[in-house]
């Protein structure tokens, strides 16, 4: 059954890491089983030289991470329907093993309710997986696979039927929390998400705050995430908890100023369509260990 599942890969690039991109493409080409079809999206930049057979799309402007990935999805037909599974990989990552695509085929074939798989991200030199890269609250053991409630944006696989049912990533988010928005919509539609420690993407250890817009985008999109997806009663609870957590982390003055600016922007700007999740989805998230207030 898994042998018949077609796999594609979407990679977005700013064109500034040609060597890393080529290494990633080589690791995709080495996957066991049927070849993985690949689309590289130049997000407001030309695409560096790529091997024959790799499709490229060059966008005239940077649409952000979700916008660029959505263009990649559509390159495989509406909602990605020309393939059964899409891998989303950071352009400076590297698939550590040659069996990742086959493991994805097997996982989706054996579990019809499985909609999304989150890979483990490990540093290529140390093998260490950062705590923030384990998408659950109990993250001390990155080698433990489990059901989860969200996934890692640059190291995952999605059954394309999910996009057909719930739509793509939220373009307007540009950067930050777009994965959780899709995850919540998928869970609300009845799909499940797995974190798999045996599916590994090598990626250099980084801090998300390296991006200049990090604090503003994180705060703004956190508000949008709640406004779009949570029952009205949970919106102030969720955002209140995150406000408290942010203050407890004691960010610098400029970072806190940017965060509060983003928080205000999240309330004053359009967030896209509101589709609050069902209360049974709230209970499912709670049973999976992450109620949607944290």
Coordinates of C-alpha atoms in Angstrom, one line a residue:
X1 CA 0.0 0.0 0.0
X2 CA 2.8 2.5 0.9
X3 CA 4.6 1.8 -2.3
X4 CA 1.9 3.5 -4.3
X5 CA 2.1 6.8 -2.3
X6 CA 3.7 9.6 -4.2
X7 CA 6.0 11.9 -2.3
X8 CA 7.0 15.5 -3.1
X9 CA 9.1 18.0 -1.4
X10 CA 8.8 21.8 -1.0
X11 CA 11.8 23.9 -0.3
X12 CA 11.8 27.7 -0.1
X13 CA 15.0 29.6 -0.4
X14 CA 16.2 33.2 -0.3
X15 CA 19.0 32.2 -2.7
X16 CA 21.7 32.9 -0.1
X17 CA 22.7 29.3 0.8
X18 CA 23.5 27.6 -2.5
X19 CA 25.9 25.0 -1.1
X20 CA 23.5 24.0 1.7
X21 CA 20.6 23.8 -0.7
X22 CA 22.5 21.6 -3.1
X23 CA 23.5 19.3 -0.2
X24 CA 19.8 19.1 0.9
X25 CA 18.7 18.3 -2.7
X26 CA 21.3 15.5 -2.9
X27 CA 20.0 14.0 0.4
X28 CA 16.4 14.1 -1.1
X29 CA 17.6 12.4 -4.3
X30 CA 19.2 9.6 -2.3
X31 CA 15.9 8.6 -0.6
X32 CA 15.0 4.9 -0.9
X33 CA 12.0 3.9 -3.0
X34 CA 10.4 5.9 -5.8
X35 CA 12.1 9.3 -6.5
X36 CA 10.8 12.3 -4.5
X37 CA 9.5 15.1 -6.7
X38 CA 11.0 18.4 -5.7
X39 CA 9.9 22.1 -6.0
X40 CA 12.3 24.9 -5.0
X41 CA 10.6 28.2 -4.5
X42 CA 12.7 31.4 -4.7
X43 CA 11.0 33.6 -2.2
X44 CA 11.7 37.0 -3.7
X45 CA 15.0 35.9 -5.1
X46 CA 16.5 33.8 -8.0
X47 CA 16.9 30.1 -7.3
X48 CA 20.5 28.9 -7.4
X49 CA 21.5 26.2 -9.8
X50 CA 19.7 22.9 -9.0
X51 CA 20.0 19.4 -10.5
X52 CA 18.0 18.4 -13.5
X53 CA 14.5 17.3 -12.7
X54 CA 14.0 19.8 -9.8
X55 CA 11.2 22.2 -10.6
X56 CA 11.8 25.9 -9.6
X57 CA 9.4 28.8 -9.0
X58 CA 10.8 32.3 -8.6
X59 CA 8.6 34.8 -6.9
X60 CA 9.0 38.6 -7.5
X61 CA 8.7 39.3 -3.8
X62 CA 9.2 37.6 -0.5
X63 CA 5.8 36.2 0.5
X64 CA 7.0 35.0 3.9
X65 CA 7.4 31.4 5.0
X66 CA 3.8 30.3 4.8
X67 CA 3.2 32.2 1.6
X68 CA 6.2 30.6 -0.1
X69 CA 5.3 27.1 1.1
X70 CA 1.8 27.6 -0.2
X71 CA 3.1 28.4 -3.7
X72 CA 5.2 25.2 -3.4
X73 CA 2.1 23.2 -2.5
X74 CA 0.2 24.5 -5.5
X75 CA 3.1 23.6 -7.8
X76 CA 2.0 20.0 -7.2
X77 CA -1.6 20.8 -8.4
X78 CA -4.4 22.4 -6.4
X79 CA -3.8 21.6 -2.8
X80 CA -0.8 19.5 -3.8
X81 CA -3.2 16.8 -5.1
X82 CA -0.7 15.4 -7.7
X83 CA 1.2 13.7 -4.8
X84 CA 0.0 12.0 -1.6
X85 CA 2.6 13.3 0.8
X86 CA 4.6 16.6 0.8
X87 CA 7.8 17.1 2.7
X88 CA 8.6 20.6 3.9
X89 CA 12.4 21.1 4.4
X90 CA 14.5 24.1 5.4
X91 CA 17.0 24.9 2.7
X92 CA 19.9 24.7 5.2
X93 CA 18.8 21.3 6.4
X94 CA 19.9 17.8 5.4
X95 CA 18.0 14.5 5.6
X96 CA 20.2 12.4 7.8
X97 CA 19.0 9.0 6.5
X98 CA 18.0 7.6 3.2
X99 CA 14.8 5.9 4.5
X100 CA 12.9 9.0 5.6
X101 CA 10.6 9.1 2.6
X102 CA 9.9 5.4 2.9
X103 CA 9.1 5.7 6.6
X104 CA 6.7 8.5 5.8
X105 CA 4.9 6.3 3.2
X106 CA 4.7 3.5 5.7
X107 CA 3.4 5.7 8.5
X108 CA 0.7 7.3 6.5
X109 CA -0.4 4.0 4.9
X110 CA -0.6 2.2 8.2
X111 CA -2.5 5.0 10.0
X112 CA -5.4 6.5 8.0
X113 CA -6.0 9.2 10.7
X114 CA -2.4 10.4 10.6
X115 CA -2.2 13.8 8.8
X116 CA 1.1 15.3 9.8
X117 CA 4.5 14.0 10.9
X118 CA 7.1 16.3 12.6
X119 CA 10.7 15.2 12.2
X120 CA 13.4 15.4 14.8
X121 CA 15.9 18.2 14.1
X122 CA 19.5 17.5 15.2
X123 CA 22.7 19.5 15.0
X124 CA 24.9 17.9 12.4
X125 CA 28.1 18.2 14.5
X126 CA 26.8 17.4 18.0
X127 CA 23.7 15.4 17.2
X128 CA 21.9 17.4 19.9
X129 CA 18.2 18.2 19.5
X130 CA 17.2 21.6 21.0
X131 CA 14.4 21.4 23.5
X132 CA 12.4 23.9 21.4
X133 CA 12.5 21.5 18.5
X134 CA 10.5 18.8 20.3
X135 CA 6.8 19.9 19.8
X136 CA 5.4 19.0 23.2
X137 CA 5.6 20.3 26.7
X138 CA 7.4 17.2 28.0
X139 CA 10.4 17.7 25.8
X140 CA 13.3 16.4 27.9
X141 CA 13.6 13.2 25.9
X142 CA 13.8 14.0 22.2
X143 CA 14.3 10.4 21.3
X144 CA 10.7 9.5 22.4
X145 CA 8.2 9.6 19.6
X146 CA 4.6 10.5 20.4
X147 CA 1.4 12.1 19.4
X148 CA 1.7 15.9 19.5
X149 CA -0.5 18.9 18.9
X150 CA 1.8 20.9 16.5
X151 CA 4.8 20.4 14.3
X152 CA 8.1 21.9 13.1
X153 CA 7.7 24.0 10.0
X154 CA 11.0 23.2 8.2
X155 CA 11.1 19.5 8.9
X156 CA 7.8 17.7 8.4
X157 CA 5.6 15.7 6.1
X158 CA 1.9 16.4 5.4
X159 CA -0.7 14.1 3.8
X160 CA -2.0 16.3 1.0
X161 CA -5.6 15.3 1.8
X162 CA -5.2 17.6 4.9
X163 CA -4.7 20.6 2.6
X164 CA -7.8 19.6 0.6
X165 CA -9.9 19.5 3.8
X166 CA -8.6 22.5 5.8
X167 CA -6.7 24.7 3.4
X168 CA -3.0 25.7 3.4
X169 CA -0.8 27.7 5.7
X170 CA -2.0 31.2 6.7
X171 CA -0.3 33.6 4.2
X172 CA -0.8 36.6 6.4
X173 CA 1.3 35.2 9.3
X174 CA 4.5 35.7 7.2
X175 CA 6.7 34.2 9.9
X176 CA 5.9 32.4 13.2
X177 CA 3.1 30.1 14.5
X178 CA 1.8 29.3 11.0
X179 CA 2.4 25.6 11.8
X180 CA 0.2 25.7 14.9
X181 CA -2.5 27.4 13.0
X182 CA -2.6 24.5 10.4
X183 CA -2.1 21.9 13.2
X184 CA -5.2 23.1 15.1
X185 CA -7.3 23.2 12.0
X186 CA -6.2 19.7 11.1
X187 CA -6.9 18.4 14.6
X188 CA -10.3 20.0 14.5
X189 CA -11.0 18.1 11.3
X190 CA -10.1 14.8 13.0
X191 CA -6.5 14.3 11.8
X192 CA -3.6 13.4 14.1
X193 CA 0.0 14.6 14.3
X194 CA 3.0 12.5 15.2
X195 CA 6.5 13.5 16.3
X196 CA 9.0 10.9 15.0
X197 CA 12.5 10.8 16.5
X198 CA 13.7 8.3 13.8
X199 CA 13.0 10.8 11.0
X200 CA 15.9 13.2 11.3
X201 CA 16.7 16.5 9.6
X202 CA 20.2 17.8 10.3
X203 CA 20.2 21.5 10.9
X204 CA 22.7 23.9 12.5
X205 CA 21.8 25.0 16.0
X206 CA 20.2 28.4 15.9
X207 CA 18.1 30.8 18.0
X208 CA 14.8 32.0 16.5
X209 CA 15.5 35.5 17.9
X210 CA 18.2 35.9 15.3
X211 CA 15.5 37.2 13.0
X212 CA 15.0 41.0 13.4
X213 CA 11.2 40.7 13.3
X214 CA 11.0 37.8 15.8
X215 CA 9.5 39.4 18.9
X216 CA 6.9 41.4 17.0
X217 CA 5.8 38.6 14.7
X218 CA 5.7 36.1 17.6
X219 CA 3.4 38.3 19.6
X220 CA 1.2 39.5 16.7
X221 CA 0.7 36.0 15.3
X222 CA 0.0 34.5 18.8
X223 CA -3.0 36.9 19.0
X224 CA -4.0 36.0 15.5
X225 CA -3.8 32.3 16.3
X226 CA -6.1 32.7 19.2
X227 CA -8.6 35.0 17.4
X228 CA -8.8 32.7 14.4
X229 CA -9.0 29.3 16.2
X230 CA -10.0 29.3 19.8
X231 CA -13.5 29.4 21.4
X232 CA -14.2 32.9 22.7
X233 CA -13.9 31.9 26.3
X234 CA -10.3 30.6 25.8
X235 CA -8.9 33.6 23.9
X236 CA -8.2 35.8 27.0
X237 CA -6.9 32.8 29.0
X238 CA -4.5 31.7 26.2
X239 CA -3.1 35.2 25.6
X240 CA -3.0 35.9 29.3
X241 CA -0.8 32.9 29.9
X242 CA 1.5 33.8 27.1
X243 CA 1.8 37.4 28.4
X244 CA 2.8 36.0 31.8
X245 CA 5.3 33.6 30.3
X246 CA 6.9 36.4 28.2
X247 CA 7.4 38.6 31.3
X248 CA 8.8 35.7 33.3
X249 CA 11.4 35.1 30.6
X250 CA 12.6 38.7 31.2
X251 CA 13.4 39.8 27.7
X252 CA 15.5 42.9 27.0
X253 CA 13.8 46.3 26.9
X254 CA 13.8 46.6 23.1
X255 CA 12.6 43.0 22.7
X256 CA 9.7 43.6 25.2
X257 CA 8.8 46.8 23.4
X258 CA 8.7 45.0 20.1
X259 CA 6.6 42.2 21.7
X260 CA 4.0 44.6 23.0
X261 CA 3.9 46.4 19.7
X262 CA 3.2 43.0 18.0
X263 CA 0.6 42.1 20.7
X264 CA -1.2 45.4 20.0
X265 CA -1.0 44.9 16.2
X266 CA -2.5 41.4 16.6
X267 CA -5.7 43.0 18.1
X268 CA -5.9 46.0 15.7
X269 CA -5.2 44.2 12.4
X270 CA -7.2 41.7 10.3
X271 CA -6.3 38.1 11.2
X272 CA -8.1 36.2 8.4
X273 CA -11.2 34.1 8.8
X274 CA -12.3 33.0 12.3
X275 CA -13.2 29.3 12.6
X276 CA -13.2 28.4 16.3
X277 CA -12.3 24.8 17.1
X278 CA -14.9 22.5 18.6
X279 CA -14.9 21.9 22.3
X280 CA -14.2 18.3 21.7
X281 CA -11.0 19.4 19.9
X282 CA -10.1 21.4 23.0
X283 CA -10.5 18.2 25.0
X284 CA -8.4 16.2 22.5
X285 CA -5.6 18.7 22.8
X286 CA -5.8 18.5 26.6
X287 CA -5.7 14.7 26.5
X288 CA -2.6 14.9 24.2
X289 CA -0.9 16.9 26.9
X290 CA -1.2 20.5 25.6
X291 CA -4.5 22.2 26.3
X292 CA -4.9 25.3 24.1
X293 CA -4.2 27.7 26.9
X294 CA -0.4 27.1 26.9

